[in-house]
PDB file of C-alpha atoms in Angstrom:
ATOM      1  CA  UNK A   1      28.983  57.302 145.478  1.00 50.00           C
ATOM      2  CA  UNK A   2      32.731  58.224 146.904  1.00 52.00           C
ATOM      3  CA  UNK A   3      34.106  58.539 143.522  1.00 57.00           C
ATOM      4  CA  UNK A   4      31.386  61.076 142.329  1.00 63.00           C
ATOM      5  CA  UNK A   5      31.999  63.205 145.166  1.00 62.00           C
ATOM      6  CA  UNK A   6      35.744  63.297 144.762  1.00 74.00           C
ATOM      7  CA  UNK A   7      35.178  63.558 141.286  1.00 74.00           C
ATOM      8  CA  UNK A   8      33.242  66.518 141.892  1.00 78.00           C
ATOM      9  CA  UNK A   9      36.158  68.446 144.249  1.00 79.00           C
ATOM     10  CA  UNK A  10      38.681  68.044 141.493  1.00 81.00           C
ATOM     11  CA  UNK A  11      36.166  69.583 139.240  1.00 83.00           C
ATOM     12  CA  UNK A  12      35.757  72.618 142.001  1.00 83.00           C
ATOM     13  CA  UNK A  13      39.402  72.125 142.781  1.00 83.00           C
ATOM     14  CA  UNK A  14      40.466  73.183 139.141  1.00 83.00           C
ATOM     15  CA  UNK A  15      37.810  75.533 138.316  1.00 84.00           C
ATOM     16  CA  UNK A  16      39.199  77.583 141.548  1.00 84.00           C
ATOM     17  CA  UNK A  17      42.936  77.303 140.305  1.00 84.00           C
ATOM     18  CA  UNK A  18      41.829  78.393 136.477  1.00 83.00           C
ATOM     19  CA  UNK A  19      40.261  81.557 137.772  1.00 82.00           C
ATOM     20  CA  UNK A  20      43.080  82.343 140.307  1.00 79.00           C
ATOM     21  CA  UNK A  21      45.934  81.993 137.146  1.00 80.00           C
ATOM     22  CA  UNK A  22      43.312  84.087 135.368  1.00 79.00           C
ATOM     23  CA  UNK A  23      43.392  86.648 137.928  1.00 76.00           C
ATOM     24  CA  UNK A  24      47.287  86.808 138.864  1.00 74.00           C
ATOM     25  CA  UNK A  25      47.801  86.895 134.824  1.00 71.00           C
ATOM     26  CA  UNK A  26      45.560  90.229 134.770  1.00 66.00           C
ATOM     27  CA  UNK A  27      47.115  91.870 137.612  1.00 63.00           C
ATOM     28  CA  UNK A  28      50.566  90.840 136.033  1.00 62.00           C
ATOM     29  CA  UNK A  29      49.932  92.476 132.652  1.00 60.00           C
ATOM     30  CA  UNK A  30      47.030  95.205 132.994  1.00 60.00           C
ATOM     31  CA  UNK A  31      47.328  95.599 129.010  1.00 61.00           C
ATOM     32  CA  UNK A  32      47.098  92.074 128.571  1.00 62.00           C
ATOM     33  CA  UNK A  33      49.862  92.152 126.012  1.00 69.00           C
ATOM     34  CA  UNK A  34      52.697  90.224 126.194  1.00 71.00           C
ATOM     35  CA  UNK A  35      56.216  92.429 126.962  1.00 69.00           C
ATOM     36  CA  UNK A  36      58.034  92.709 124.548  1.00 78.00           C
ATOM     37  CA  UNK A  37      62.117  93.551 124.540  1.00 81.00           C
ATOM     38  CA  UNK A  38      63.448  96.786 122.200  1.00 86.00           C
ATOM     39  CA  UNK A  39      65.585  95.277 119.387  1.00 84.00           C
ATOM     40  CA  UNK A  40      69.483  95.745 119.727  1.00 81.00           C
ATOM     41  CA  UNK A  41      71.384  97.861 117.315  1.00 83.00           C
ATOM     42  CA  UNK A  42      74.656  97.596 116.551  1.00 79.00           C
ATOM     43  CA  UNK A  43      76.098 100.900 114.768  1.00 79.00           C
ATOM     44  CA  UNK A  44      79.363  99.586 114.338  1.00 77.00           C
ATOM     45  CA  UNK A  45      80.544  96.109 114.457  1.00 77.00           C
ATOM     46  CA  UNK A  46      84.304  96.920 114.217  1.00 77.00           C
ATOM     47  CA  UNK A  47      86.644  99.718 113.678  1.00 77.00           C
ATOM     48  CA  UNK A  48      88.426  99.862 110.126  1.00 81.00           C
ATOM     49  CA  UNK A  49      92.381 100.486 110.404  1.00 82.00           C
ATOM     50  CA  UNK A  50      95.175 100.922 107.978  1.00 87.00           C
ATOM     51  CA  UNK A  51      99.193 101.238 108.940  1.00 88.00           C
ATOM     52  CA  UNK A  52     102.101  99.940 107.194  1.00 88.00           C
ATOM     53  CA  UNK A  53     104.696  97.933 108.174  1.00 86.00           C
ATOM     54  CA  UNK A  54     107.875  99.784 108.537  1.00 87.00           C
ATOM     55  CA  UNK A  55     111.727  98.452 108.346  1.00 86.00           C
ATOM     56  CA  UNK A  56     112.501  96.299 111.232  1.00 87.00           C
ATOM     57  CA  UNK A  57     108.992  95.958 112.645  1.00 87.00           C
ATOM     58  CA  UNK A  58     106.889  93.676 113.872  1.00 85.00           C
ATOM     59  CA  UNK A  59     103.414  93.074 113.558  1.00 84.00           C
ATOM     60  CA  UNK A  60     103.107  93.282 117.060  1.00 86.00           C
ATOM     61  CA  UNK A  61     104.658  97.265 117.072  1.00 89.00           C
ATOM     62  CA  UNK A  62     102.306  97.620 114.200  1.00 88.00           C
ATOM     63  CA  UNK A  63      98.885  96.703 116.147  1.00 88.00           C
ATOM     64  CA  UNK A  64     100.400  98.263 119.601  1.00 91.00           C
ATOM     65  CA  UNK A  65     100.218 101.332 117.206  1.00 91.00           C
ATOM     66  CA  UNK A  66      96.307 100.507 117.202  1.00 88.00           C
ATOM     67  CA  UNK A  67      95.759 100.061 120.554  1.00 88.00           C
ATOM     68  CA  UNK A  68      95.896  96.075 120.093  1.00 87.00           C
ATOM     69  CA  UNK A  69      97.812  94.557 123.354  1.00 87.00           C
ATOM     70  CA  UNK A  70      98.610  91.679 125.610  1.00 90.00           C
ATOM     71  CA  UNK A  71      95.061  89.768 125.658  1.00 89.00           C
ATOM     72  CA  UNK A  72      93.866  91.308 122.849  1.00 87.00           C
ATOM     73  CA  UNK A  73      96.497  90.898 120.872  1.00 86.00           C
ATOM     74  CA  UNK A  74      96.509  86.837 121.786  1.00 87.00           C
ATOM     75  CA  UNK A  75      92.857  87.021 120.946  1.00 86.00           C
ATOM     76  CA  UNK A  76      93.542  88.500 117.508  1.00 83.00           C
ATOM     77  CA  UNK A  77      96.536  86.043 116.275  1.00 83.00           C
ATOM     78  CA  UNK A  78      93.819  83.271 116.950  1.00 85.00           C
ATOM     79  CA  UNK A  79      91.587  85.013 115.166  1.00 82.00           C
ATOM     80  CA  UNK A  80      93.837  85.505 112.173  1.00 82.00           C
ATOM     81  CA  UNK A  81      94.254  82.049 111.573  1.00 77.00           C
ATOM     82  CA  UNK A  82      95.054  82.686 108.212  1.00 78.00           C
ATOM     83  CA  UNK A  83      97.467  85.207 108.644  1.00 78.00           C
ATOM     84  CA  UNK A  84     101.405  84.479 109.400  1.00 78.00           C
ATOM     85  CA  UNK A  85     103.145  87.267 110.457  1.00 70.00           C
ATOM     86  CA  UNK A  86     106.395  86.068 109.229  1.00 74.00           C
ATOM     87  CA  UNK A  87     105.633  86.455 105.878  1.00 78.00           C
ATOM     88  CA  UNK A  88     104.740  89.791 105.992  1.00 75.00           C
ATOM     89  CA  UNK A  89     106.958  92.120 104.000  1.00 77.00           C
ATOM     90  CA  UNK A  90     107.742  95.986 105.338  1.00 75.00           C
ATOM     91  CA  UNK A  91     105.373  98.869 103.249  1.00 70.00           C
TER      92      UNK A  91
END
């Protein structure tokens, strides 16, 4: 007869905890619809630049020209991996 009655305050246990979820998830969304986040737009992923390589330059004059310094200038020769700056010819 013990287990039947303990059986029974689970049963009245979990009822009470279903309906008190069910009542904190109506007062947390009145609408009942789930939230949802705005999408993100990007309008412009990168700038486009152009500049030529004058006589006894660098490509470091060139991109200080652009703006392109100190930590963003190490950040772009590791991006470049392709790139070697001592082959690059002036014009």
């Amino acid at each position: 007869m013990g287990g039947a009655w303990r059986a029974s305050h689970y049963v009245a246990v979990g009822a009470l905890a279903a309906g008190m979820l069910a009542w904190a998830a109506h007062k947390a969304w009145p609408s009942r619809k789930i939230p949802v986040a705005l999408p993100i737009v990007v309008t412009s992923a990168y700038d486009e630049w152009a500049d030529t390589l004058g006589r006894r330059e660098i490509l470091s004059d060139v991109l200080a020209r652009a703006g392109i310094t100190r930590r963003e200038y190490v950040r772009f020769m590791k991006a470049a991996h392709a790139l070697n700056p001592r082959r690059m010819q002036p014009g």
